PDB file of C-alpha atoms in Angstrom:
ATOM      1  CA  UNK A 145      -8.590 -17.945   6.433  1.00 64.00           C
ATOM      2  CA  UNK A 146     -10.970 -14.808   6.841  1.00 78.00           C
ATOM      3  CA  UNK A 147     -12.010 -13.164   3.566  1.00 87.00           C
ATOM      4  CA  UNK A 148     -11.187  -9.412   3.520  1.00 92.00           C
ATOM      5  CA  UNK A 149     -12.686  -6.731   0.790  1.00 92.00           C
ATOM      6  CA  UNK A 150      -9.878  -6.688  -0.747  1.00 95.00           C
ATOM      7  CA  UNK A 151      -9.118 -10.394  -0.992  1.00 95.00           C
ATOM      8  CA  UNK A 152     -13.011 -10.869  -2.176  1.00 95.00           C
ATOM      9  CA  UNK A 153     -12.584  -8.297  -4.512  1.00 95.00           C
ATOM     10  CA  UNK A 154      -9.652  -9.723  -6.235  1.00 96.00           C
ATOM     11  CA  UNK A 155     -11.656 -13.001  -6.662  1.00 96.00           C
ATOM     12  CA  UNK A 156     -15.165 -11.440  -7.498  1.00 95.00           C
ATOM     13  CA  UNK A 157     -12.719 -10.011 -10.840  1.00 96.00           C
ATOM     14  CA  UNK A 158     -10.905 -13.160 -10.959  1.00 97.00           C
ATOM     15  CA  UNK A 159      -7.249 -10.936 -10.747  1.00 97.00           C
ATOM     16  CA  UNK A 160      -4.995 -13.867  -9.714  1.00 97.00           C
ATOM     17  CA  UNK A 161      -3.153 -13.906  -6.369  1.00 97.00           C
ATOM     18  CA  UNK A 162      -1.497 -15.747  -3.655  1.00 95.00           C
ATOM     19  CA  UNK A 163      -2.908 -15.035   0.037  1.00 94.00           C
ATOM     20  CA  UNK A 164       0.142 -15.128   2.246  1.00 92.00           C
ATOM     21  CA  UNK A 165      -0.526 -15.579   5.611  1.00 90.00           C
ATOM     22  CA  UNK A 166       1.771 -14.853   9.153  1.00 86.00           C
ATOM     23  CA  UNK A 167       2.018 -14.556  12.696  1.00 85.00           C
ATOM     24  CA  UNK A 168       0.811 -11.521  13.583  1.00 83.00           C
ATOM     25  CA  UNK A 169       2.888  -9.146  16.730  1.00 75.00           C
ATOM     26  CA  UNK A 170       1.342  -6.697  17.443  1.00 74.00           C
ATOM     27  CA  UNK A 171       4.530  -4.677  18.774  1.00 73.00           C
ATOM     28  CA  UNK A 172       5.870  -5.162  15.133  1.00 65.00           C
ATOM     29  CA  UNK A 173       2.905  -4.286  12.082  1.00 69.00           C
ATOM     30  CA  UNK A 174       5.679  -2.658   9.703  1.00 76.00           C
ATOM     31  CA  UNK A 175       6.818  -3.893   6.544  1.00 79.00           C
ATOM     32  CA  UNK A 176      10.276  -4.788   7.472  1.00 74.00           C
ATOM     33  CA  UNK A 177       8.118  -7.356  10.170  1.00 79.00           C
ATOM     34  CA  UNK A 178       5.744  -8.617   7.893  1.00 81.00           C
ATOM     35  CA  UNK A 179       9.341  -9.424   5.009  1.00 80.00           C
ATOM     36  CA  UNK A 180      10.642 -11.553   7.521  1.00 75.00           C
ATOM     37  CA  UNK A 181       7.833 -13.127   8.480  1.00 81.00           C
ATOM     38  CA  UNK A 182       6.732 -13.859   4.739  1.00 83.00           C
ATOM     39  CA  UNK A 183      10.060 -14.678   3.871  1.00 79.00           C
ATOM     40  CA  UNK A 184      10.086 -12.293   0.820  1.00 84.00           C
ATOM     41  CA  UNK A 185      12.453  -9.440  -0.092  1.00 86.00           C
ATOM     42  CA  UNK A 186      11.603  -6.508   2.136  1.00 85.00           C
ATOM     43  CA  UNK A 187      11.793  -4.998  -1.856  1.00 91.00           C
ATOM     44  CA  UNK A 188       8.766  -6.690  -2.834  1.00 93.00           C
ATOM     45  CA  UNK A 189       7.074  -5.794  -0.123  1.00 93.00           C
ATOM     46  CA  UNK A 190       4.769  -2.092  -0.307  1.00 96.00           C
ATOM     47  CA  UNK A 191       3.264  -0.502   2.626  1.00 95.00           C
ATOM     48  CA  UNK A 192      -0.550   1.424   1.888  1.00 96.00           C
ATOM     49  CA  UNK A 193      -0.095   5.162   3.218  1.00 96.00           C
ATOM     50  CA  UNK A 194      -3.283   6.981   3.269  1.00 97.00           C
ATOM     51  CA  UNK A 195      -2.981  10.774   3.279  1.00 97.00           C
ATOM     52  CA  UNK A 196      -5.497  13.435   2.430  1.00 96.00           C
ATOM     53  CA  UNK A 197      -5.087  16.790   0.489  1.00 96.00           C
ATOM     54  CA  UNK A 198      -5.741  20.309   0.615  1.00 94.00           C
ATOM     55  CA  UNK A 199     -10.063  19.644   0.179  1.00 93.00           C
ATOM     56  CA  UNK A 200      -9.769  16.669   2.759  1.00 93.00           C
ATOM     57  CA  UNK A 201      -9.661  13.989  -0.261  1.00 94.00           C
ATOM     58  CA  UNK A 202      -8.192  10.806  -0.164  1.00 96.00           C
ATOM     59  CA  UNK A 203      -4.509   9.912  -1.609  1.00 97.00           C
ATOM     60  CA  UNK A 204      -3.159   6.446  -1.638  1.00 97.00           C
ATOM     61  CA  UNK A 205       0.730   5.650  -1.937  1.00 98.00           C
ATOM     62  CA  UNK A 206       2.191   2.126  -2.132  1.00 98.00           C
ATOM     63  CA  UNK A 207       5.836   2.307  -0.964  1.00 97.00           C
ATOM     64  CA  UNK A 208       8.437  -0.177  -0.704  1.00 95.00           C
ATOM     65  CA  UNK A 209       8.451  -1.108   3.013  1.00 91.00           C
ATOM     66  CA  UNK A 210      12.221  -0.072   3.628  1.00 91.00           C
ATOM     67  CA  UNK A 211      11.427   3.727   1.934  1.00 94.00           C
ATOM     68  CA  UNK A 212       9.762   6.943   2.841  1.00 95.00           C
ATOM     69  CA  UNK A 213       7.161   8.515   1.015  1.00 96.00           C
ATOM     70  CA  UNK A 214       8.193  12.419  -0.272  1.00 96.00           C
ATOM     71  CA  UNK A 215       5.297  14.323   0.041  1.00 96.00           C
ATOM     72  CA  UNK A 216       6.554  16.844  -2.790  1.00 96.00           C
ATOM     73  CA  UNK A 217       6.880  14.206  -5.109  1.00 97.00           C
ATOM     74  CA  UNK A 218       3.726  13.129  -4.659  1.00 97.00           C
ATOM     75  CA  UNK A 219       2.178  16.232  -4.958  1.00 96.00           C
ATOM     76  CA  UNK A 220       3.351  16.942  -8.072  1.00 96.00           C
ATOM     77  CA  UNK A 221       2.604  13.466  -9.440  1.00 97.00           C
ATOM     78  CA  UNK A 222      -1.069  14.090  -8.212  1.00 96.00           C
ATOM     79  CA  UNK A 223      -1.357  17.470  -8.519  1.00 95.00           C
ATOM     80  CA  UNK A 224      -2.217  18.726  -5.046  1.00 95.00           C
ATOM     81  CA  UNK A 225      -0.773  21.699  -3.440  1.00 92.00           C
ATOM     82  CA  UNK A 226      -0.974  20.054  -0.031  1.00 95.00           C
ATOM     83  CA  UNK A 227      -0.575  16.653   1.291  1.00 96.00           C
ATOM     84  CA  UNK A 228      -0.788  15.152   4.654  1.00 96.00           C
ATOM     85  CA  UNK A 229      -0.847  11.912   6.801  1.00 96.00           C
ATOM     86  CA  UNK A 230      -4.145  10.399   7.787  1.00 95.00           C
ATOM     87  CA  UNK A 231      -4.624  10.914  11.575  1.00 95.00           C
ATOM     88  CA  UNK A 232      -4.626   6.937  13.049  1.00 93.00           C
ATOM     89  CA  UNK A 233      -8.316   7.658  14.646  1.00 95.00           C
ATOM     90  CA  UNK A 234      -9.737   8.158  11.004  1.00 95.00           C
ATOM     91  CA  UNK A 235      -7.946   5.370   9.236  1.00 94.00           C
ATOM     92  CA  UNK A 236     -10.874   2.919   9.614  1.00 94.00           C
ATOM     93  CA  UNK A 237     -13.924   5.116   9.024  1.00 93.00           C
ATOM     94  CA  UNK A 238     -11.915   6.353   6.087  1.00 93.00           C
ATOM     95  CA  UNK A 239     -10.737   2.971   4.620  1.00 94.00           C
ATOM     96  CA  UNK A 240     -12.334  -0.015   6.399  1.00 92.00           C
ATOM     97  CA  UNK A 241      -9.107  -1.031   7.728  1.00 93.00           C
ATOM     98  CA  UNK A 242      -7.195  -0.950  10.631  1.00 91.00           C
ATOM     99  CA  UNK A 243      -2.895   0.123  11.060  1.00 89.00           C
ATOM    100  CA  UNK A 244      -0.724  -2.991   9.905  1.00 88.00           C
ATOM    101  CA  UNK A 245      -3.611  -4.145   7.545  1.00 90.00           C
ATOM    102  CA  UNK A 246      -4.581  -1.265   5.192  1.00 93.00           C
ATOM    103  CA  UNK A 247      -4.913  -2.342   2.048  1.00 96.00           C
ATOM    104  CA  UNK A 248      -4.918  -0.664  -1.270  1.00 97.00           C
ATOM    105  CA  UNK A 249      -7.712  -3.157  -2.767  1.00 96.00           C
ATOM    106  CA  UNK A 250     -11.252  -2.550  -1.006  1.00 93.00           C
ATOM    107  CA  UNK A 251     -10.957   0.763   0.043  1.00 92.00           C
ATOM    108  CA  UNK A 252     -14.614   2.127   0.139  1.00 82.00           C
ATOM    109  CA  UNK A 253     -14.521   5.984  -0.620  1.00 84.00           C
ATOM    110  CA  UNK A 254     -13.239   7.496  -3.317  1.00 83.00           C
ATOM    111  CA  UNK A 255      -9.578   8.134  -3.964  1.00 92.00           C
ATOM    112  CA  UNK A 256      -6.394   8.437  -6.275  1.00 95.00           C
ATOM    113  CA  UNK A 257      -4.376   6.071  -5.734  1.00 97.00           C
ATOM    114  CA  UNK A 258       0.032   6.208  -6.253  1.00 98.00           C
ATOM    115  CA  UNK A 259       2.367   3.586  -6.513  1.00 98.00           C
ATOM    116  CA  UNK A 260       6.176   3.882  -6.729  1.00 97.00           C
ATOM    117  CA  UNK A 261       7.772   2.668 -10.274  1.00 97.00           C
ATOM    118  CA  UNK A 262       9.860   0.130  -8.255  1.00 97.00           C
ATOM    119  CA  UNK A 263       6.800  -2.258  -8.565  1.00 97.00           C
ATOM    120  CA  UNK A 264       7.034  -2.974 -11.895  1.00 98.00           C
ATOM    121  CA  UNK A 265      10.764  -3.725 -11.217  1.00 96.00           C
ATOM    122  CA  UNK A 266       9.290  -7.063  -9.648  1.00 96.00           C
ATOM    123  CA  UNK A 267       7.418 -10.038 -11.070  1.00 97.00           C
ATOM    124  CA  UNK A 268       5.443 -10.008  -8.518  1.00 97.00           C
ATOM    125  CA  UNK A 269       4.827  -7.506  -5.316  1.00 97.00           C
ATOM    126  CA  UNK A 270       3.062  -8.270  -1.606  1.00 96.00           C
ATOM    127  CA  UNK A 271       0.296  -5.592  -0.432  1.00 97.00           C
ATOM    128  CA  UNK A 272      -1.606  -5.796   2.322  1.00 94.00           C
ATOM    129  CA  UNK A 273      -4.733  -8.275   2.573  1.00 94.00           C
ATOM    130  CA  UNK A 274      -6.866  -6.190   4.409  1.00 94.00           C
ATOM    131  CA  UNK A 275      -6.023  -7.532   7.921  1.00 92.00           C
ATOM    132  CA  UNK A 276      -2.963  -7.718  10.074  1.00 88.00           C
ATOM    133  CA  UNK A 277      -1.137 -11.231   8.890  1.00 89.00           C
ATOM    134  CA  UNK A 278      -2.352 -11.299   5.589  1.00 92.00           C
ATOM    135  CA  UNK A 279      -0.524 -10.340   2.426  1.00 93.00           C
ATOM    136  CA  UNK A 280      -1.595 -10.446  -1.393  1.00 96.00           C
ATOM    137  CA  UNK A 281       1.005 -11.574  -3.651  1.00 96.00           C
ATOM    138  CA  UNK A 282       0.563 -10.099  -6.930  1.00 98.00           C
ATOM    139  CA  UNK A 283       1.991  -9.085 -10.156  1.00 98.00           C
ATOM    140  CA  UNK A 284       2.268  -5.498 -10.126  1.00 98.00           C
ATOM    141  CA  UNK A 285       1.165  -4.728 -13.112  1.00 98.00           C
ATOM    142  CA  UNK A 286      -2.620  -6.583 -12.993  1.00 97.00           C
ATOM    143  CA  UNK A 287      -2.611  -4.488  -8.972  1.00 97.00           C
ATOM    144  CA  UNK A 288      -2.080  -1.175 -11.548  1.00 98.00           C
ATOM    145  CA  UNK A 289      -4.366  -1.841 -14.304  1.00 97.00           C
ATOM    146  CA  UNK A 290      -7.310  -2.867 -11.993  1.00 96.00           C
ATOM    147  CA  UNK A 291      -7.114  -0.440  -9.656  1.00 96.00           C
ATOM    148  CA  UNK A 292      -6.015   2.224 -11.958  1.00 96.00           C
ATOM    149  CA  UNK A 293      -2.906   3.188 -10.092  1.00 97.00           C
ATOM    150  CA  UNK A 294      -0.247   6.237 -11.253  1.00 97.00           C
ATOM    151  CA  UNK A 295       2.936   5.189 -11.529  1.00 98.00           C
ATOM    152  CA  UNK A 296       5.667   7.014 -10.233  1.00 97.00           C
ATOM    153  CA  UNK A 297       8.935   8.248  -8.561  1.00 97.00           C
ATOM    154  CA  UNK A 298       7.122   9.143  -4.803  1.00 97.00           C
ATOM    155  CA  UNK A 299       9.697   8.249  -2.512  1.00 95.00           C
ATOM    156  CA  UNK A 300      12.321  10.209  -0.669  1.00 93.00           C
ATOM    157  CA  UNK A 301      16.043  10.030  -2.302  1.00 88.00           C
ATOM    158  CA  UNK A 302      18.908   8.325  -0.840  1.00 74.00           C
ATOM    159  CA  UNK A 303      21.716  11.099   0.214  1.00 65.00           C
ATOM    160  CA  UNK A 304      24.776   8.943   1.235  1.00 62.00           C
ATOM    161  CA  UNK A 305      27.479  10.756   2.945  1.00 66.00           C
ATOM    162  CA  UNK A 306      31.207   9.835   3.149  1.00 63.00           C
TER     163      UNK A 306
END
């Protein structure tokens, strides 16, 4: 198994984890993919969204893999007037890592980082490992305190109609 940052990080601070490996297609990197391939609750499993703000900052979100990030929510929750996606060219220089294997551990410039309260309804959560077909399994709470992650509501809201 290769050693990404973030998995070397994790061990350098002895944070305890489970490296869950899978077949990688490259036709499928999204979360829903990588739950059936892991075998784990698509629930359990958060996708790393890397936006910047209004000065050209980084933002992190963690999302469950099924749900879509709300940009006003997060906003408020981290206090910027303006909030956009990371253009795909400048997701490695930014972050070290490639689409399908972002990770929020290991990330080399500075950034907040946001997860959504969901986590901590799970004992433990999957994140990426830094590569395409690698997960970290992880209690949610030790991926919060080390990397000194906001919790919050950051995700769109369900409107059902009948």
């Amino acid at each position: 198994m290769k050693k990404t940052n973030a998995i070397r990080e994790l061990e350098i601070h002895k944070i305890e984890h489970i490296v869950r490996e899978y077949e990688v297609d490259e036709e499928h990197l999204d979360a829903v993919s990588v739950a059936l391939k892991t075998n784990k609750d698509i629930t359990r499993v958060f996708k790393t969204l890397v936006l910047l703000n209004e000065k050209r900052e980084m933002v992190v979100a963690c999302i469950p893999g099924m749900e879509k990030l709300d940009l006003k929510k997060l906003g408020k929750l981290s206090g910027h007037k303006k909030l956009e996606m990371l253009p795909m060219k400048d997701l490695f220089s930014m972050t070290g890592y490639v689409r399908g294997g972002c990770s929020p551990i290991g990330i080399k410039k500075r950034h907040s980082i946001f997860i959504h309260e969901s986590a901590l309804d799970n004992k433990t959560i999957l994140v990426s490992g830094g590569l395409r077909g690698l997960q970290i399994e992880i209690e949610p709470q030790k991926l919060i305190d080390y990397l000194k992650i906001t919790v919050g509501d950051i995700i769109e809201d369900v409107n059902i109609e009948f």
